[in-house]
Amino acid sequence: MHTRTTRRRFLKGAGGVLVALPLLDSLRARAQEPAAPFPKRFVTMYNPNGTVHASWFPTGGETDFVLNEIHKPLEHHRDKLLIFQGVNATVTATGPGGPHQRGIGSLFTGHELLEGEFVDGCGSRAGWANGISIDQAIANQIGLDTPLKSLEIGVRAIEADVQARISYAGPGQPLPPMNDPTEVYERLFANFVSAPIDPDDPTDQRASVLDTVETQFDLLNRQLGAHDRQKLEQHLELVRDLERRLGSGTGEAGSCDTPVAPAVLDPNNENDMPAVMKAHLELLAVAFACDLTRVASLQISTGFNRIRFPWLDSLSEGHSLSHTGASDEESLAQLVARAKWHSEQLAYFMDLLAQIPEGDGSVLDNTAILWGNEVSVGNTHSLENIPYLIAGNAGGALATGRFASFEAASANDLLSAVANAYGIETETFGHPDYASAPLTGVLV
Amino acid sequence: MALVVSALGLVASACQQPVSSSKPPPPQDVEQPLMCEGTQPGTATLRLLTRTQYDNTLLDLLGDSSHPAQSFPPEHRVENFENNAETHQANPLLVEKYWGAARDVSARAVAERLESIAPCAEGASLACADSFLTNFGKRAFRRPMLPDEADAYRALYAKAEPTLGYPAAIGLLLEAMLQSPQFLYRVEAPIAATPETGAIPLGGFELASRLSYFLWNSMPDDELFRAVDALELSTPEGVEVQARRMLESPKARAMVSDFHRQWLDLDRFDGLARDDATLPVVDSQALTDAWKQSLLSYVDHVYWSGSGTIQELFNSDVLFVDPTLANLYGVAAPAEGTFAGVAQPGQRAGLLTQPALMALLSHADQSSPIQRGVFVRSQILCDPPDPPPPTVNNNPPDPDPSLTTRERFKVHTENVVCATCHQLIDPLGFGFENYDQFGRFRSVENQLPIDASGAIVDSPDPAIDGPFTTPFELTNRLGSSEAVLNCLTTHWYRFAMGRVETESDVCSLDQARTKFVATGGDLKELLVALTLTDAFLYRPAMLEGP
């Protein structure tokens, strides 16, 4: 068992990326690492509008691949990467909605969208995705013992409709992301790290209050028709879950001192975006270190975004920029620069996890991040060859250090392989019509 | 004049169907009145309070002005509105936020206002708790608390009071109430004792909440509760009296502002970037806040200080500025922190030329005739254009010092494929070329004269189709168009009902529209009319018993 002293020394001696001081304090706040076998963690990561294929896909073969321009920031994690080629979003081609709506709804669910009334920027209509997303399926598997089952994070994911949701607790049950690091901090450290409910303490009536609330749900339910009842049942289940989480499962969290709060930032302001991103990644690393949660989704922007990247001198508006033609070199350079920035963020997050010791290795060794995009190429909305990338091998379950090529594989079969890596025994994920069997060679 | 009621083009099909099945189909002549016999009920469903409604309700219920819901996750917007009954639903984060807010608010209420919400002369007694449940409970649930509901709270009180004392025990009751579904949701269709048929008048308490959450975005007041108890809401006349009374309240003004914030998507200002190398760097958040407030002040002025008509909404030359905006638009500045109206004849013509809207419908470094044309088509005429094909490069052409914006978009009309759709969009959007990406009025761009002529092409209202030469001509024509009036009716209808209209709403939409027209386009009369539609007053029968 490693001691707190060892951890502190490790952090001070950590090479590679220089970690900011408040974060160092935060990571030190983890007084005691979880016992072996160490928990696995999982993250979905999204950014919109496709990529530039010529700068995304590696050259070379399955194991002797050479990273392309966009992935250069990840070079020192090359052995932890699994880059996919030839995976198509087959389910995305069907069902209601416009291409960006369908793309994001199906990306991590493998399901079509329901009928609905959300209008996309081009006039198409759709509802929510019709199934659970991979992060939530995995959270149901590995996230039930932590204070938060999962953490949904957004970076300028500001619209409030189908195009701004990647995480689903079930069919038609989207989970909203939190865009403000200060709110993430308060959620992580205000509610749950403090004392769990004590049933033997008569001054602690938190459970009684929630019990009373639950009774009121039951009483009202008797007065309602079936449609209304279903709505209340879902809400009631969330109240029960809150009570459960307040009452138990906070053991590890109890050993985690509250870290320093992040700086106050404006999550809507384009100039704050890099700092917001960094703060979110640091908070997520601390949440993993403290075992406050084991699953997260990270949504960076949305399909119809107008986001500019002034710190890269990239001043076009995101969605419009992605519709530039292949011959527009100035725009392509902007797109590559933005994609590369996303790689840098992923690399930074991996660097952080690598600096949290766990057993003989680090939290990174027990983590996988699945990065995807709602279309393959912005100016065609192509659904073939979606830029999927896995970073981290989830405790040795995933066969990383590879550039894996497939012939028109279905993305649903990639999702089922990832589910398998986290102990979900399933042959398919998402809509079964678009799934056959987990992609071969993804698992070790 | 074409008969256009709905934004969805439902009317053509829906109105040619007899709504009352025993009647023959109405004649195809669109001048004929709608066949709306019998009562056409709306839908009744559970409605979760929106953030605005939650905060306003806390203020009216407890005097708590802390606005905790501002940190709640946003509602899922449908057709720009936050109060959609189907998409605004609970999620883990929201339930956590309810929990935290209930704890904070109840602790504060007990510390600061226990005497007013749960007075108890004896110091502590079950009778006081009972009286709290009866009196406060009715306001929190917006209907009398039922005996078994009160029993559950009484049990909590009995458990907590001996250890924690009266104030803290009342605090726990409050904490539980604020998380109970009877508080968080509006229940519109409690199950009937026996199966029903036909259109059922909404119950008094349910109707009172419909009125108050539409016109005030908040809970009913004592007068509304009195009207319910006196059965005054059982007639349309009684409802109208209350609606007119409620529109006199500042809470109605706040609601009208909130409608426009949502409809015009003003939250998109947050994070908006606008570039101009010639301008001194300004605090972008201060600027966007000022734009938002300027537009809402304009709307408030039209509704409550001006004639309150749709014509004025589309034609007034008034602009509201604070010192930041006064500097930007070259007018006299009012005192710091205040907004003042200034007339800009020859520069402003109504809502569509308000600088905030013009800035919003722009790119960071240039105006956007396309966004402006699409906006007029979608939000003003309720006739959205088809989407562009994905292979289109819709990155706007870079600013060119030798051309005007209009000239840079020529490809849309020169290319036959583009022109099919863009003839509906660009000639409308060009009408606003007098306004740059900051909403400043301009007569020249790059030393070249601005050409703001254009045309309304193939709109839902043939009476307004045709060329125009200035933005004033364009907005004047829109402000007098029946299609625009119908479209605005539809937006308000969606807001009032908290849902998108369906075919069964055609008759209620027409009831509201007819009164709106009959009052000369009086916007407040439209709000009253909406509360008197079948869809507002009636719900469908519940076919299942308890």
CSV table of N, CA and C in Angstrom, one decimal, chain B residues 314-416:
chain,number,residue,atom,x,y,z
B,314,PHE,N,-43.5,46.8,-35.1
B,314,PHE,CA,-42.7,46.7,-36.3
B,314,PHE,C,-42.2,48.1,-36.9
B,315,ASN,N,-42.7,49.2,-36.3
B,315,ASN,CA,-42.4,50.5,-36.9
B,315,ASN,C,-41.8,51.6,-36.1
B,316,SER,N,-41.8,51.4,-34.8
B,316,SER,CA,-41.3,52.5,-33.9
B,316,SER,C,-39.9,52.9,-34.2
B,317,ASP,N,-39.6,54.2,-34.2
B,317,ASP,CA,-38.2,54.6,-34.4
B,317,ASP,C,-37.4,54.8,-33.1
B,318,VAL,N,-38.0,54.3,-32.0
B,318,VAL,CA,-37.3,54.5,-30.7
B,318,VAL,C,-36.2,53.4,-30.5
B,319,LEU,N,-35.2,53.9,-29.9
B,319,LEU,CA,-34.0,53.0,-29.5
B,319,LEU,C,-33.7,53.3,-28.1
B,320,PHE,N,-33.4,52.2,-27.3
B,320,PHE,CA,-33.1,52.4,-25.9
B,320,PHE,C,-31.6,52.2,-25.7
B,321,VAL,N,-30.9,53.2,-25.1
B,321,VAL,CA,-29.5,53.1,-24.9
B,321,VAL,C,-29.1,53.4,-23.5
B,322,ASP,N,-28.0,52.7,-23.1
B,322,ASP,CA,-27.3,53.1,-21.8
B,322,ASP,C,-26.0,53.8,-22.3
B,323,PRO,N,-25.2,54.3,-21.4
B,323,PRO,CA,-24.0,55.0,-21.8
B,323,PRO,C,-23.1,54.2,-22.8
B,324,THR,N,-23.0,52.9,-22.6
B,324,THR,CA,-22.2,52.1,-23.6
B,324,THR,C,-22.8,52.2,-25.0
B,325,LEU,N,-24.1,51.9,-25.1
B,325,LEU,CA,-24.7,51.9,-26.4
B,325,LEU,C,-24.8,53.3,-27.0
B,326,ALA,N,-25.0,54.3,-26.1
B,326,ALA,CA,-25.1,55.7,-26.6
B,326,ALA,C,-23.8,56.1,-27.3
B,327,ASN,N,-22.7,55.7,-26.7
B,327,ASN,CA,-21.4,56.0,-27.3
B,327,ASN,C,-21.3,55.3,-28.7
B,328,LEU,N,-21.8,54.0,-28.7
B,328,LEU,CA,-21.7,53.2,-30.0
B,328,LEU,C,-22.5,53.8,-31.1
B,329,TYR,N,-23.7,54.3,-30.7
B,329,TYR,CA,-24.6,54.8,-31.7
B,329,TYR,C,-24.7,56.3,-31.9
B,330,GLY,N,-23.8,57.0,-31.2
B,330,GLY,CA,-23.6,58.4,-31.4
B,330,GLY,C,-24.8,59.2,-30.9
B,331,VAL,N,-25.4,58.8,-29.8
B,331,VAL,CA,-26.6,59.6,-29.3
B,331,VAL,C,-26.2,60.1,-27.9
B,332,ALA,N,-27.0,61.0,-27.3
B,332,ALA,CA,-26.7,61.5,-26.0
B,332,ALA,C,-26.9,60.4,-24.9
B,333,ALA,N,-25.9,60.3,-24.0
B,333,ALA,CA,-25.9,59.3,-23.0
B,333,ALA,C,-26.7,59.6,-21.8
B,334,PRO,N,-27.5,58.6,-21.4
B,334,PRO,CA,-28.2,58.8,-20.1
B,334,PRO,C,-27.3,58.5,-18.9
B,335,ALA,N,-27.8,58.7,-17.7
B,335,ALA,CA,-26.9,58.4,-16.5
B,335,ALA,C,-26.4,57.0,-16.5
B,336,GLU,N,-25.3,56.8,-15.9
B,336,GLU,CA,-24.7,55.4,-15.8
B,336,GLU,C,-25.7,54.5,-15.2
B,337,GLY,N,-25.8,53.3,-15.8
B,337,GLY,CA,-26.7,52.3,-15.2
B,337,GLY,C,-28.1,52.4,-15.6
B,338,THR,N,-28.5,53.4,-16.4
B,338,THR,CA,-29.9,53.6,-16.9
B,338,THR,C,-30.0,53.5,-18.4
B,339,PHE,N,-31.2,53.2,-18.8
B,339,PHE,CA,-31.5,53.1,-20.2
B,339,PHE,C,-32.5,54.2,-20.5
B,340,ALA,N,-32.3,54.9,-21.6
B,340,ALA,CA,-33.3,56.0,-22.0
B,340,ALA,C,-33.6,55.8,-23.5
B,341,GLY,N,-34.9,56.1,-23.8
B,341,GLY,CA,-35.3,56.0,-25.2
B,341,GLY,C,-35.0,57.2,-26.0
B,342,VAL,N,-34.4,57.0,-27.2
B,342,VAL,CA,-34.2,58.2,-28.1
B,342,VAL,C,-34.8,57.8,-29.4
B,343,ALA,N,-35.5,58.8,-30.1
B,343,ALA,CA,-36.0,58.6,-31.4
B,343,ALA,C,-34.9,58.7,-32.4
B,344,GLN,N,-34.9,57.8,-33.4
B,344,GLN,CA,-34.0,57.8,-34.5
B,344,GLN,C,-34.7,57.7,-35.8
B,345,PRO,N,-35.5,58.8,-36.1
B,345,PRO,CA,-36.2,58.7,-37.4
B,345,PRO,C,-35.3,58.6,-38.5
B,346,GLY,N,-35.7,57.8,-39.5
B,346,GLY,CA,-34.8,57.6,-40.7
B,346,GLY,C,-33.7,56.6,-40.4
B,347,GLN,N,-33.6,56.1,-39.2
B,347,GLN,CA,-32.5,55.1,-38.9
B,347,GLN,C,-33.1,53.8,-38.3
B,348,ARG,N,-34.2,53.9,-37.6
B,348,ARG,CA,-34.8,52.7,-37.0
B,348,ARG,C,-36.2,52.6,-37.4
B,349,ALA,N,-36.6,51.3,-37.6
B,349,ALA,CA,-38.0,51.1,-37.9
B,349,ALA,C,-38.4,49.7,-37.3
B,350,GLY,N,-38.6,49.8,-36.0
B,350,GLY,CA,-39.3,48.7,-35.3
B,350,GLY,C,-38.3,47.6,-34.8
B,351,LEU,N,-38.9,46.5,-34.3
B,351,LEU,CA,-38.2,45.4,-33.7
B,351,LEU,C,-37.1,44.9,-34.6
B,352,LEU,N,-37.3,44.8,-35.9
B,352,LEU,CA,-36.3,44.1,-36.7
B,352,LEU,C,-35.1,45.0,-37.0
B,353,THR,N,-35.2,46.3,-36.8
B,353,THR,CA,-34.0,47.1,-36.9
B,353,THR,C,-33.4,47.5,-35.6
B,354,GLN,N,-33.9,46.9,-34.5
B,354,GLN,CA,-33.3,47.1,-33.2
B,354,GLN,C,-31.8,46.7,-33.3
B,355,PRO,N,-30.9,47.5,-32.8
B,355,PRO,CA,-29.5,47.1,-33.0
B,355,PRO,C,-29.1,45.8,-32.4
B,356,ALA,N,-29.8,45.4,-31.3
B,356,ALA,CA,-29.5,44.1,-30.7
B,356,ALA,C,-29.8,43.0,-31.7
B,357,LEU,N,-30.9,43.0,-32.3
B,357,LEU,CA,-31.3,42.0,-33.2
B,357,LEU,C,-30.4,42.0,-34.4
B,358,MET,N,-30.1,43.1,-34.9
B,358,MET,CA,-29.2,43.2,-36.0
B,358,MET,C,-27.8,42.7,-35.7
B,359,ALA,N,-27.3,43.0,-34.5
B,359,ALA,CA,-26.0,42.4,-34.0
B,359,ALA,C,-26.1,40.9,-33.9
B,360,LEU,N,-27.2,40.5,-33.3
B,360,LEU,CA,-27.3,39.0,-33.1
B,360,LEU,C,-27.3,38.3,-34.5
B,361,LEU,N,-28.0,38.9,-35.4
B,361,LEU,CA,-28.1,38.2,-36.7
B,361,LEU,C,-26.9,38.7,-37.6
B,362,SER,N,-25.7,38.5,-37.2
B,362,SER,CA,-24.5,38.9,-37.9
B,362,SER,C,-23.4,37.9,-37.6
B,363,HIS,N,-22.4,38.0,-38.5
B,363,HIS,CA,-21.2,37.3,-38.1
B,363,HIS,C,-20.3,38.2,-37.3
B,364,ALA,N,-19.2,37.7,-36.7
B,364,ALA,CA,-18.4,38.5,-35.9
B,364,ALA,C,-17.8,39.7,-36.6
B,365,ASP,N,-17.5,39.6,-37.9
B,365,ASP,CA,-16.8,40.7,-38.5
B,365,ASP,C,-17.6,41.3,-39.7
B,366,GLN,N,-18.9,40.9,-39.8
B,366,GLN,CA,-19.7,41.4,-40.9
B,366,GLN,C,-21.2,41.1,-40.7
B,367,SER,N,-22.0,41.9,-41.4
B,367,SER,CA,-23.4,41.7,-41.3
B,367,SER,C,-23.7,40.3,-42.0
B,368,SER,N,-24.9,39.8,-41.7
B,368,SER,CA,-25.3,38.5,-42.4
B,368,SER,C,-26.6,38.6,-43.0
B,369,PRO,N,-26.7,39.0,-44.3
B,369,PRO,CA,-28.0,39.1,-44.9
B,369,PRO,C,-28.7,37.7,-44.9
B,370,ILE,N,-27.9,36.6,-44.9
B,370,ILE,CA,-28.5,35.3,-44.9
B,370,ILE,C,-29.2,35.0,-43.6
B,371,GLN,N,-28.5,35.2,-42.5
B,371,GLN,CA,-29.2,35.0,-41.2
B,371,GLN,C,-30.4,35.9,-41.0
B,372,ARG,N,-30.3,37.1,-41.5
B,372,ARG,CA,-31.4,38.0,-41.3
B,372,ARG,C,-32.6,37.6,-42.2
B,373,GLY,N,-32.3,37.2,-43.4
B,373,GLY,CA,-33.4,36.7,-44.3
B,373,GLY,C,-34.0,35.5,-43.7
B,374,VAL,N,-33.2,34.5,-43.2
B,374,VAL,CA,-33.7,33.3,-42.7
B,374,VAL,C,-34.6,33.6,-41.4
B,375,PHE,N,-34.1,34.5,-40.6
B,375,PHE,CA,-34.9,34.9,-39.4
B,375,PHE,C,-36.2,35.5,-39.8
B,376,VAL,N,-36.3,36.4,-40.7
B,376,VAL,CA,-37.6,36.9,-41.1
B,376,VAL,C,-38.5,35.8,-41.6
B,377,ARG,N,-37.9,35.0,-42.5
B,377,ARG,CA,-38.7,33.9,-43.1
B,377,ARG,C,-39.2,33.0,-42.0
B,378,SER,N,-38.4,32.6,-41.0
B,378,SER,CA,-38.7,31.6,-40.0
B,378,SER,C,-39.6,32.1,-38.9
B,379,GLN,N,-39.1,33.2,-38.3
B,379,GLN,CA,-39.7,33.7,-37.1
B,379,GLN,C,-40.7,34.8,-37.3
B,380,ILE,N,-40.7,35.5,-38.4
B,380,ILE,CA,-41.6,36.6,-38.6
B,380,ILE,C,-42.8,36.1,-39.6
B,381,LEU,N,-42.4,35.3,-40.5
B,381,LEU,CA,-43.4,34.9,-41.5
B,381,LEU,C,-43.8,33.4,-41.2
B,382,CYS,N,-43.1,32.7,-40.3
B,382,CYS,CA,-43.4,31.3,-40.0
B,382,CYS,C,-43.4,30.5,-41.3
B,383,ASP,N,-42.4,30.7,-42.1
B,383,ASP,CA,-42.3,30.0,-43.4
B,383,ASP,C,-40.8,29.7,-43.6
B,384,PRO,N,-40.2,28.8,-42.8
B,384,PRO,CA,-38.8,28.6,-42.9
B,384,PRO,C,-38.4,28.0,-44.2
B,385,PRO,N,-37.2,28.5,-44.7
B,385,PRO,CA,-36.7,28.0,-46.0
B,385,PRO,C,-36.1,26.6,-45.8
B,386,ASP,N,-36.0,25.9,-46.9
B,386,ASP,CA,-35.3,24.6,-46.9
B,386,ASP,C,-33.9,24.7,-46.5
B,387,PRO,N,-33.3,23.6,-45.9
B,387,PRO,CA,-31.9,23.7,-45.6
B,387,PRO,C,-31.0,23.7,-46.8
B,388,PRO,N,-29.8,24.2,-46.7
B,388,PRO,CA,-28.9,24.1,-47.8
B,388,PRO,C,-28.3,22.7,-47.9
B,389,PRO,N,-27.9,22.3,-49.1
B,389,PRO,CA,-27.2,21.0,-49.2
B,389,PRO,C,-25.9,21.1,-48.4
B,390,PRO,N,-25.4,19.9,-47.8
B,390,PRO,CA,-24.2,20.0,-46.9
B,390,PRO,C,-23.0,20.4,-47.7
B,391,THR,N,-22.9,20.1,-49.0
B,391,THR,CA,-21.6,20.3,-49.7
B,391,THR,C,-21.4,21.8,-49.9
B,392,VAL,N,-22.5,22.6,-49.6
B,392,VAL,CA,-22.3,24.0,-49.8
B,392,VAL,C,-21.3,24.6,-48.9
B,393,ASN,N,-20.4,25.4,-49.4
B,393,ASN,CA,-19.5,26.1,-48.5
B,393,ASN,C,-20.2,27.3,-47.9
B,394,ASN,N,-20.7,27.2,-46.6
B,394,ASN,CA,-21.4,28.3,-46.1
B,394,ASN,C,-20.6,29.1,-45.1
B,395,ASN,N,-19.3,29.0,-45.2
B,395,ASN,CA,-18.4,29.9,-44.5
B,395,ASN,C,-18.6,31.3,-45.3
B,396,PRO,N,-19.0,32.3,-44.6
B,396,PRO,CA,-19.2,33.6,-45.4
B,396,PRO,C,-18.0,34.0,-46.0
B,397,PRO,N,-18.1,34.7,-47.2
B,397,PRO,CA,-16.9,35.2,-47.9
B,397,PRO,C,-16.2,36.2,-47.0
B,398,ASP,N,-14.9,36.2,-47.1
B,398,ASP,CA,-14.1,37.1,-46.2
B,398,ASP,C,-14.5,38.6,-46.6
B,399,PRO,N,-14.5,39.5,-45.6
B,399,PRO,CA,-14.7,40.9,-45.9
B,399,PRO,C,-13.7,41.3,-47.0
B,400,ASP,N,-14.2,42.1,-47.9
B,400,ASP,CA,-13.4,42.6,-49.0
B,400,ASP,C,-13.5,44.1,-49.1
B,401,PRO,N,-12.4,44.8,-48.9
B,401,PRO,CA,-12.5,46.2,-48.8
B,401,PRO,C,-13.0,46.9,-50.1
B,402,SER,N,-13.0,46.1,-51.2
B,402,SER,CA,-13.4,46.8,-52.5
B,402,SER,C,-14.9,46.5,-52.8
B,403,LEU,N,-15.6,45.7,-51.9
B,403,LEU,CA,-17.0,45.3,-52.2
B,403,LEU,C,-17.9,45.6,-51.0
B,404,THR,N,-19.2,45.7,-51.3
B,404,THR,CA,-20.1,45.7,-50.2
B,404,THR,C,-20.5,44.2,-49.8
B,405,THR,N,-21.1,44.0,-48.7
B,405,THR,CA,-21.5,42.7,-48.3
B,405,THR,C,-22.4,42.1,-49.3
B,406,ARG,N,-23.3,43.0,-49.8
B,406,ARG,CA,-24.3,42.5,-50.7
B,406,ARG,C,-23.6,42.0,-52.0
B,407,GLU,N,-22.6,42.7,-52.4
B,407,GLU,CA,-21.9,42.2,-53.7
B,407,GLU,C,-21.2,40.9,-53.5
B,408,ARG,N,-20.7,40.7,-52.2
B,408,ARG,CA,-20.0,39.4,-52.0
B,408,ARG,C,-20.9,38.2,-52.0
B,409,PHE,N,-22.2,38.4,-51.9
B,409,PHE,CA,-23.2,37.3,-51.8
B,409,PHE,C,-23.8,37.1,-53.2
B,410,LYS,N,-23.3,37.7,-54.2
B,410,LYS,CA,-23.9,37.6,-55.6
B,410,LYS,C,-24.0,36.2,-56.1
B,411,VAL,N,-23.1,35.3,-55.6
B,411,VAL,CA,-23.1,33.9,-56.1
B,411,VAL,C,-24.4,33.3,-55.9
B,412,HIS,N,-25.1,33.7,-54.8
B,412,HIS,CA,-26.4,33.1,-54.5
B,412,HIS,C,-27.4,33.3,-55.6
B,413,THR,N,-27.3,34.4,-56.2
B,413,THR,CA,-28.3,34.7,-57.3
B,413,THR,C,-27.8,34.3,-58.7
B,414,GLU,N,-26.5,34.3,-58.8
B,414,GLU,CA,-25.9,34.0,-60.1
B,414,GLU,C,-26.0,32.5,-60.4
B,415,ASN,N,-25.8,31.7,-59.3
B,415,ASN,CA,-25.8,30.2,-59.4
B,415,ASN,C,-27.3,29.8,-59.4
B,416,VAL,N,-27.7,29.1,-60.4
B,416,VAL,CA,-29.2,28.8,-60.5
B,416,VAL,C,-29.6,27.8,-59.3
